[in-house]
Coordinates of C-alpha atoms in Angstrom, one line a residue:
M380 CA 0.4 20.8 -13.9
S381 CA 1.5 17.3 -13.2
F382 CA 0.8 13.9 -15.0
D383 CA 1.5 10.3 -14.2
T384 CA 4.3 9.1 -16.7
T385 CA 4.5 5.0 -15.6
N386 CA 2.5 4.1 -18.4
T387 CA 3.7 6.3 -21.0
N388 CA 7.0 5.5 -23.4
S389 CA 9.7 7.8 -21.9
G390 CA 12.3 5.7 -23.7
C391 CA 11.7 6.9 -27.4
K392 CA 12.7 10.1 -28.8
G393 CA 9.7 12.5 -29.0
G394 CA 7.7 10.0 -26.6
V395 CA 4.4 11.7 -25.0
I396 CA 6.6 12.6 -21.9
T397 CA 8.5 14.9 -24.0
L398 CA 5.8 15.9 -26.5
L399 CA 3.0 16.8 -24.0
P400 CA 4.5 19.9 -22.5
K401 CA 5.5 21.1 -26.1
M402 CA 1.8 20.5 -27.4
L403 CA 0.1 22.2 -24.4
N404 CA 3.1 24.9 -24.3
K405 CA 2.9 24.4 -20.5
E406 CA 5.7 23.1 -17.9
L407 CA 4.6 19.7 -16.3
L408 CA 5.8 17.7 -13.4
P409 CA 6.3 14.2 -14.4
L410 CA 4.5 12.3 -11.3
A411 CA 5.3 8.3 -12.0
C412 CA 2.8 6.4 -10.0
R413 CA 5.2 5.0 -7.3
H414 CA 3.4 1.9 -6.6
H415 CA 3.7 1.0 -10.6
V416 CA 7.5 1.6 -9.8
A417 CA 7.6 -0.7 -7.0
E418 CA 5.8 -3.5 -8.6
L419 CA 7.8 -3.4 -11.4
T420 CA 11.0 -3.6 -9.3
L421 CA 9.6 -7.1 -7.6
K422 CA 8.3 -8.2 -10.9
H423 CA 11.8 -8.2 -12.2
C424 CA 13.3 -10.3 -9.3
Y425 CA 10.4 -12.6 -9.6
E426 CA 11.1 -13.2 -13.2
L427 CA 14.8 -13.6 -12.4
K428 CA 14.4 -17.5 -13.0
G429 CA 12.4 -17.6 -16.0
D430 CA 9.0 -18.0 -14.6
V431 CA 6.5 -15.5 -15.5
S432 CA 4.2 -13.5 -13.0
Q433 CA 1.4 -11.8 -15.1
S434 CA -1.8 -12.3 -13.2
D435 CA -3.4 -15.3 -15.7
K436 CA -0.4 -17.2 -15.6
L437 CA 0.5 -17.7 -11.9
D438 CA -0.3 -21.1 -12.1
N439 CA 1.6 -22.1 -8.9
F440 CA -0.3 -19.5 -6.8
K441 CA -3.5 -20.7 -8.1
I442 CA -3.0 -24.0 -6.8
F443 CA -1.3 -23.1 -3.9
R444 CA -4.4 -20.8 -3.2
E445 CA -6.9 -23.9 -3.4
K446 CA -5.0 -26.2 -1.1
F447 CA -4.2 -23.6 1.6
N448 CA -7.9 -22.1 1.5
S449 CA -9.4 -26.0 2.1
K450 CA -6.8 -26.4 4.8
L451 CA -8.3 -23.0 6.6
E452 CA -11.9 -24.2 5.6
S453 CA -11.4 -27.8 7.1
C454 CA -9.6 -26.3 10.3
E455 CA -6.3 -28.2 9.6
E456 CA -3.8 -26.7 11.6
I457 CA -1.4 -24.5 9.3
I458 CA 2.3 -25.3 10.0
Y459 CA 4.7 -23.1 8.7
R460 CA 8.6 -22.2 9.1
N461 CA 10.3 -19.1 9.8
V462 CA 13.6 -17.8 9.2
L463 CA 14.5 -18.7 13.1
H464 CA 13.9 -22.4 12.2
V465 CA 16.8 -22.3 9.5
P466 CA 20.1 -21.5 11.1
D467 CA 21.7 -19.7 8.2
L468 CA 18.7 -17.4 7.8
A469 CA 18.7 -16.8 11.4
K470 CA 22.5 -15.7 10.8
L471 CA 21.6 -13.8 7.7
T472 CA 18.7 -11.7 9.0
Q473 CA 20.0 -11.1 12.6
P474 CA 21.5 -7.4 11.7
W475 CA 18.1 -6.2 10.7
R476 CA 15.6 -8.4 12.0
Q477 CA 14.6 -6.5 14.8
S478 CA 14.7 -3.2 13.4
M479 CA 12.0 -4.4 10.4
L480 CA 10.1 -5.9 13.2
D481 CA 9.2 -2.8 14.8
F482 CA 8.8 -0.9 11.6
C483 CA 6.0 -3.5 10.7
L484 CA 4.5 -3.1 13.9
N485 CA 4.5 0.5 13.8
C486 CA 2.8 0.3 10.4
L487 CA 0.2 -2.1 11.8
N488 CA -0.7 0.6 14.7
A489 CA -1.0 3.3 11.6
K490 CA -4.4 2.9 9.8
Q491 CA -3.8 1.0 6.3
P492 CA -6.1 1.4 3.4
R493 CA -6.7 -2.2 2.4
G494 CA -6.5 -5.4 4.2
D495 CA -3.7 -6.7 2.0
Y496 CA -1.8 -3.9 3.4
V497 CA -2.4 -5.2 6.7
E498 CA -1.3 -9.0 5.3
L499 CA 1.7 -8.6 3.7
L500 CA 3.1 -6.7 7.2
E501 CA 1.5 -9.5 9.3
L502 CA 3.2 -12.3 6.9
V503 CA 6.5 -10.5 7.0
I504 CA 6.2 -10.5 11.1
L505 CA 5.6 -14.4 11.0
F506 CA 8.2 -14.6 8.2
L507 CA 10.8 -13.0 10.9
G508 CA 9.6 -15.1 13.9
G509 CA 7.7 -12.4 15.4
D510 CA 5.4 -11.9 18.2
T511 CA 2.1 -13.6 17.2
K512 CA 0.2 -12.8 20.7
I513 CA -1.3 -9.8 19.3
G514 CA -3.7 -11.4 17.2
I515 CA -1.7 -12.5 14.1
K516 CA -3.1 -15.4 12.0
F517 CA -3.0 -16.4 8.4
R518 CA -5.8 -15.2 6.3
R519 CA -7.5 -16.9 3.3
A520 CA -5.5 -16.8 -0.1
G521 CA -6.9 -14.1 -2.1
S522 CA -7.2 -12.8 -5.6
I523 CA -4.2 -12.6 -8.0
S524 CA -4.6 -9.4 -9.6
R525 CA -2.2 -6.3 -10.8
A526 CA -4.8 -4.2 -8.7
R527 CA -4.0 -6.4 -5.9
W528 CA -0.3 -4.6 -5.7
M529 CA 1.3 -6.8 -2.8
A530 CA -0.1 -10.4 -4.5
R531 CA 3.3 -11.8 -5.6
A532 CA 4.9 -10.6 -2.4
I533 CA 2.2 -12.5 0.0
Y534 CA 2.1 -15.5 -2.2
V535 CA 5.6 -15.7 -2.1
L536 CA 6.0 -15.4 1.4
K537 CA 3.1 -17.8 2.4
I538 CA 4.2 -20.5 0.0
W539 CA 8.2 -20.6 1.4
M540 CA 6.3 -20.5 5.1
V541 CA 3.5 -23.2 4.8
N542 CA 4.4 -26.9 4.1
I543 CA 2.0 -27.6 1.2
D544 CA 3.2 -30.0 -1.3
I545 CA 2.6 -28.3 -4.9
K546 CA 3.1 -29.8 -8.0
N547 CA 6.0 -28.1 -10.3
I548 CA 7.4 -26.3 -6.9
D549 CA 11.0 -27.6 -6.9
Q550 CA 13.4 -27.3 -4.5
K551 CA 15.4 -25.1 -7.1
L552 CA 11.9 -22.9 -7.2
M553 CA 11.6 -22.6 -3.4
D554 CA 15.3 -21.5 -3.2
H555 CA 14.4 -18.7 -5.5
F556 CA 11.2 -18.0 -3.4
E557 CA 13.7 -17.9 -0.4
K558 CA 15.5 -15.4 -1.7
L559 CA 12.5 -13.4 -3.1
A560 CA 11.3 -13.6 0.4
L561 CA 14.4 -12.0 2.2
F562 CA 14.3 -9.1 -0.7
I563 CA 10.7 -8.6 0.3
T564 CA 11.6 -8.3 3.7
K565 CA 14.7 -6.8 3.9
C566 CA 14.4 -4.3 0.8
Y567 CA 10.9 -4.1 -0.4
V568 CA 8.4 -3.7 2.9
K569 CA 10.0 -0.6 4.1
Y570 CA 10.3 1.1 0.7
W571 CA 6.4 -0.1 -0.2
Y572 CA 5.1 1.6 2.8
S573 CA 6.7 4.9 2.3
L574 CA 5.6 5.6 -0.9
N575 CA 2.3 7.9 -0.4
D576 CA 4.0 11.0 0.6
A577 CA 5.5 13.1 -2.5
I578 CA 7.9 15.2 0.1
K579 CA 9.6 11.9 0.8
A580 CA 10.1 10.4 -2.4
P581 CA 13.7 11.5 -3.4
R582 CA 14.9 10.5 -0.1
V583 CA 13.1 7.5 0.0
D584 CA 14.2 6.4 -3.5
L585 CA 17.9 7.4 -2.8
E586 CA 17.4 4.9 0.4
F587 CA 16.0 2.2 -1.7
W588 CA 18.7 2.2 -3.9
R589 CA 21.3 2.2 -1.4
T590 CA 19.6 -1.0 0.3
I591 CA 19.0 -3.1 -2.9
S592 CA 22.5 -2.5 -3.7
S593 CA 23.8 -4.1 -0.6
F594 CA 21.7 -7.1 -0.8
D595 CA 22.8 -10.2 0.4
F596 CA 22.5 -11.9 -3.1
P597 CA 24.3 -10.0 -6.1
E598 CA 22.1 -11.7 -8.5
Y599 CA 18.9 -10.5 -7.0
A600 CA 20.4 -6.9 -6.3
E601 CA 21.6 -6.3 -9.7
T602 CA 18.1 -7.0 -11.3
A603 CA 16.3 -4.9 -9.0
A604 CA 18.9 -2.1 -9.5
R605 CA 18.1 -2.5 -13.5
S606 CA 14.8 -2.0 -13.4
F607 CA 14.7 0.6 -10.4
E608 CA 17.6 2.6 -12.6
K609 CA 14.8 3.2 -15.5
H610 CA 12.4 4.8 -12.9
L611 CA 14.5 7.6 -11.5
W612 CA 11.6 9.9 -11.5
Y613 CA 12.0 11.5 -8.3
L614 CA 15.5 11.9 -8.3
S615 CA 15.1 14.1 -11.5
P616 CA 16.6 18.0 -11.5
R617 CA 12.9 19.4 -10.8
L618 CA 11.3 17.0 -8.4
I619 CA 14.7 16.8 -6.3
A620 CA 13.2 19.8 -4.6
L621 CA 10.8 18.0 -3.2
A622 CA 13.4 16.9 -0.6
M623 CA 13.8 20.5 0.8
F624 CA 10.6 20.0 2.5
D625 CA 11.2 16.7 4.0
D626 CA 11.4 16.6 7.8
L627 CA 13.8 13.7 7.9
V628 CA 16.5 15.0 5.8
T629 CA 18.6 16.5 7.9
H630 CA 19.8 20.1 8.4
E631 CA 23.2 19.5 6.9
E632 CA 21.6 17.5 3.9
K633 CA 19.4 20.9 3.3
R634 CA 22.4 22.8 3.5
E635 CA 24.0 20.9 0.9
L636 CA 20.8 21.3 -1.0
K637 CA 20.7 24.8 -0.7
Q638 CA 24.3 25.5 -1.6
A639 CA 24.0 23.2 -4.8
Y640 CA 20.8 25.0 -5.9
L641 CA 22.0 28.7 -5.3
K642 CA 25.1 27.7 -7.3
A643 CA 23.0 26.3 -10.1
V644 CA 20.9 29.2 -10.1
D645 CA 24.1 31.6 -9.8
S646 CA 25.6 29.8 -12.8
D647 CA 22.4 29.8 -14.9
C648 CA 21.6 33.4 -14.6
A649 CA 25.7 34.1 -15.6
L650 CA 24.3 32.2 -18.9
N651 CA 21.2 34.4 -19.1
R652 CA 18.3 31.9 -19.3
K653 CA 15.5 33.4 -20.1
K654 CA 12.9 30.9 -20.0
M655 CA 11.9 27.6 -18.8
K656 CA 12.8 24.8 -20.9
V657 CA 10.2 22.2 -21.6
D658 CA 12.5 19.2 -22.3
V659 CA 14.6 19.2 -19.5
P660 CA 15.3 15.8 -18.2
T661 CA 12.0 14.0 -16.6
R662 CA 14.2 11.6 -14.5
A663 CA 17.7 11.1 -13.3
T664 CA 19.6 9.2 -16.1
K665 CA 22.3 7.5 -13.7
I666 CA 22.9 6.8 -9.9
S667 CA 25.9 5.8 -7.9
L668 CA 26.3 4.8 -4.1
T669 CA 28.2 7.7 -3.4
D670 CA 25.5 10.4 -4.8
S671 CA 23.8 12.7 -2.1
L672 CA 20.5 14.4 -2.8
A673 CA 22.6 17.4 -3.8
S674 CA 23.9 15.7 -6.4
F675 CA 20.8 15.7 -8.2
V676 CA 20.5 19.4 -8.0
T677 CA 21.0 21.7 -11.4
A678 CA 19.4 24.7 -12.8
D679 CA 16.3 23.0 -13.7
T680 CA 15.8 22.8 -10.1
K681 CA 14.9 26.2 -10.1
D682 CA 11.5 25.3 -12.6
F683 CA 9.9 23.2 -9.7
F684 CA 9.4 26.4 -7.8
K685 CA 7.9 28.2 -10.8
I686 CA 5.4 25.3 -11.8
M687 CA 4.3 25.1 -8.0
T688 CA 4.2 29.1 -7.9
I689 CA 6.6 28.5 -4.6
S690 CA 8.3 31.3 -3.3
T691 CA 12.3 30.5 -2.5
D692 CA 13.1 33.6 -0.4
F693 CA 13.4 31.0 2.4
M694 CA 16.7 30.0 0.5
L695 CA 18.1 33.6 2.1
K696 CA 17.4 32.1 5.5
N697 CA 19.5 29.5 7.9
V698 CA 18.1 26.0 7.2
Q699 CA 17.0 25.7 10.8
D700 CA 14.8 28.9 10.4
W701 CA 13.1 27.4 7.5
E702 CA 10.2 25.8 9.3
G703 CA 9.3 29.0 10.9
D704 CA 9.2 31.1 7.3
E705 CA 5.8 31.5 5.7
G706 CA 6.7 30.8 2.3
Y707 CA 8.5 27.8 3.1
I708 CA 5.3 26.6 5.3
V709 CA 3.1 27.0 2.0
G710 CA 5.6 25.3 -0.4
K711 CA 5.3 22.5 2.0
K712 CA 1.7 22.5 1.8
R713 CA 1.5 22.5 -1.8
A714 CA 4.7 20.0 -2.3
A715 CA 2.5 17.5 0.1
S716 CA -0.7 17.7 -1.8
L717 CA 1.0 16.2 -4.8
Q718 CA -0.5 12.7 -5.6
V719 CA 2.1 10.4 -6.2
T720 CA 0.1 7.0 -6.4
N721 CA -2.7 5.9 -8.8
D722 CA -4.5 3.1 -6.8
V723 CA -8.2 4.4 -7.1
A724 CA -7.5 4.0 -11.3
E725 CA -6.2 0.7 -10.9
R726 CA -8.8 -0.5 -8.7
G727 CA -11.4 1.4 -10.7
V728 CA -10.3 -0.7 -13.8
K729 CA -10.5 -4.0 -11.7
L730 CA -13.8 -3.3 -10.6
I731 CA -14.9 -2.8 -14.2
S732 CA -13.2 -6.0 -15.6
D733 CA -15.0 -7.8 -13.1
F734 CA -18.6 -6.9 -13.3
N735 CA -18.6 -5.4 -16.9
Q736 CA -22.2 -6.5 -18.4
K737 CA -22.2 -9.4 -15.8
A738 CA -25.8 -8.4 -14.5
T739 CA -27.0 -5.7 -16.9
R740 CA -26.0 -4.4 -20.4
D741 CA -27.8 -0.9 -19.6
P742 CA -25.0 1.8 -19.3
A743 CA -27.0 3.8 -16.7
Q744 CA -27.5 0.9 -14.6
Q745 CA -24.2 -0.6 -14.9
E746 CA -22.8 2.8 -13.7
Y747 CA -25.1 2.4 -10.8
M748 CA -24.1 -1.2 -9.9
L749 CA -20.5 -0.4 -9.9
Q750 CA -21.2 2.4 -7.4
V751 CA -23.0 0.3 -5.2
I752 CA -20.5 -2.4 -5.4
E753 CA -17.8 0.3 -4.5
S754 CA -19.9 1.4 -1.4
H755 CA -20.6 -2.0 -0.3
R756 CA -16.7 -2.5 -0.3
Q757 CA -16.0 0.2 2.0
R758 CA -18.7 -0.5 4.2
Y759 CA -18.3 -3.9 4.6
P760 CA -14.6 -4.8 3.8
K761 CA -13.5 -8.2 4.2
K762 CA -11.6 -9.3 7.4
W763 CA -9.9 -12.5 6.1

């Protein structure tokens, strides 16, 4: 059994994460919504200069939206700059610019769930001076809402690139947006578009930690790291087992995971632990640049396989033979089926808040109205 922990109070002793398994007398996997975690990391970086990023207080973004959209509607030319227009930025981004452009282009070729997912990829390509011949153009500036995950990223990139005079945005704030734009393109985008797959979570989180730790501007790197350190759910002793099913984890890394697991289990058997504990750590409490995936394996990793009813007999085989093992194949399918994002609930809350009691106060009619609106949005998504 699993549950979303992102909005629970994990910091207090006796919080719901600790109490719920005991109350149910059932072991649980704490699957924090990975999009919420990523959103918080960007939010803290945005607020580094003392501004707020609550959806109802993004005044600079609202002013920009009005002026930007009026330009598009009046068919005025959108003049913009990219990193290649600024020598210092061109030099700074040169080591990773092409690899990030390739990543974004590959993501554009894949099906994306929403228009703003596509828009963020297109903006990163424009920001890095990529090829615009594939039909990339600026879209209307849309709504500002927490249900629109990448609103902050989209607006930061647009404001830095587009030449529009906005009250209260001075050079100091533009310098802040410039660093945020670099953080978004170098660290954040690749992380965001790798969040939906449960079995990739431990590897992706460890790679993200290393990337933000090496970000060019220490103040932003430290802020992002402090935020992310509070959400190391997928590097916890139980969930680290997901990495064993990840195709992009090398055979050598899987050997290390296997050896760490077998050693921990042997040690645990020597202590004669007779039953699972419900108070095991739900997330890693510390992390360092020298850590590997195997660093997070403990005797509690065994509980993942018990909770998911996955046989560990494949551990007796060589790592290169795991893919052909029937138990491993079944375990991989079960691990991949875990839901690690909570987008549907977030969009549902936004839908209800937008249309609650707007056209009718009858509960039954309101339910039908929401269903019709959602069906219409899926059938006729906005293209701009």
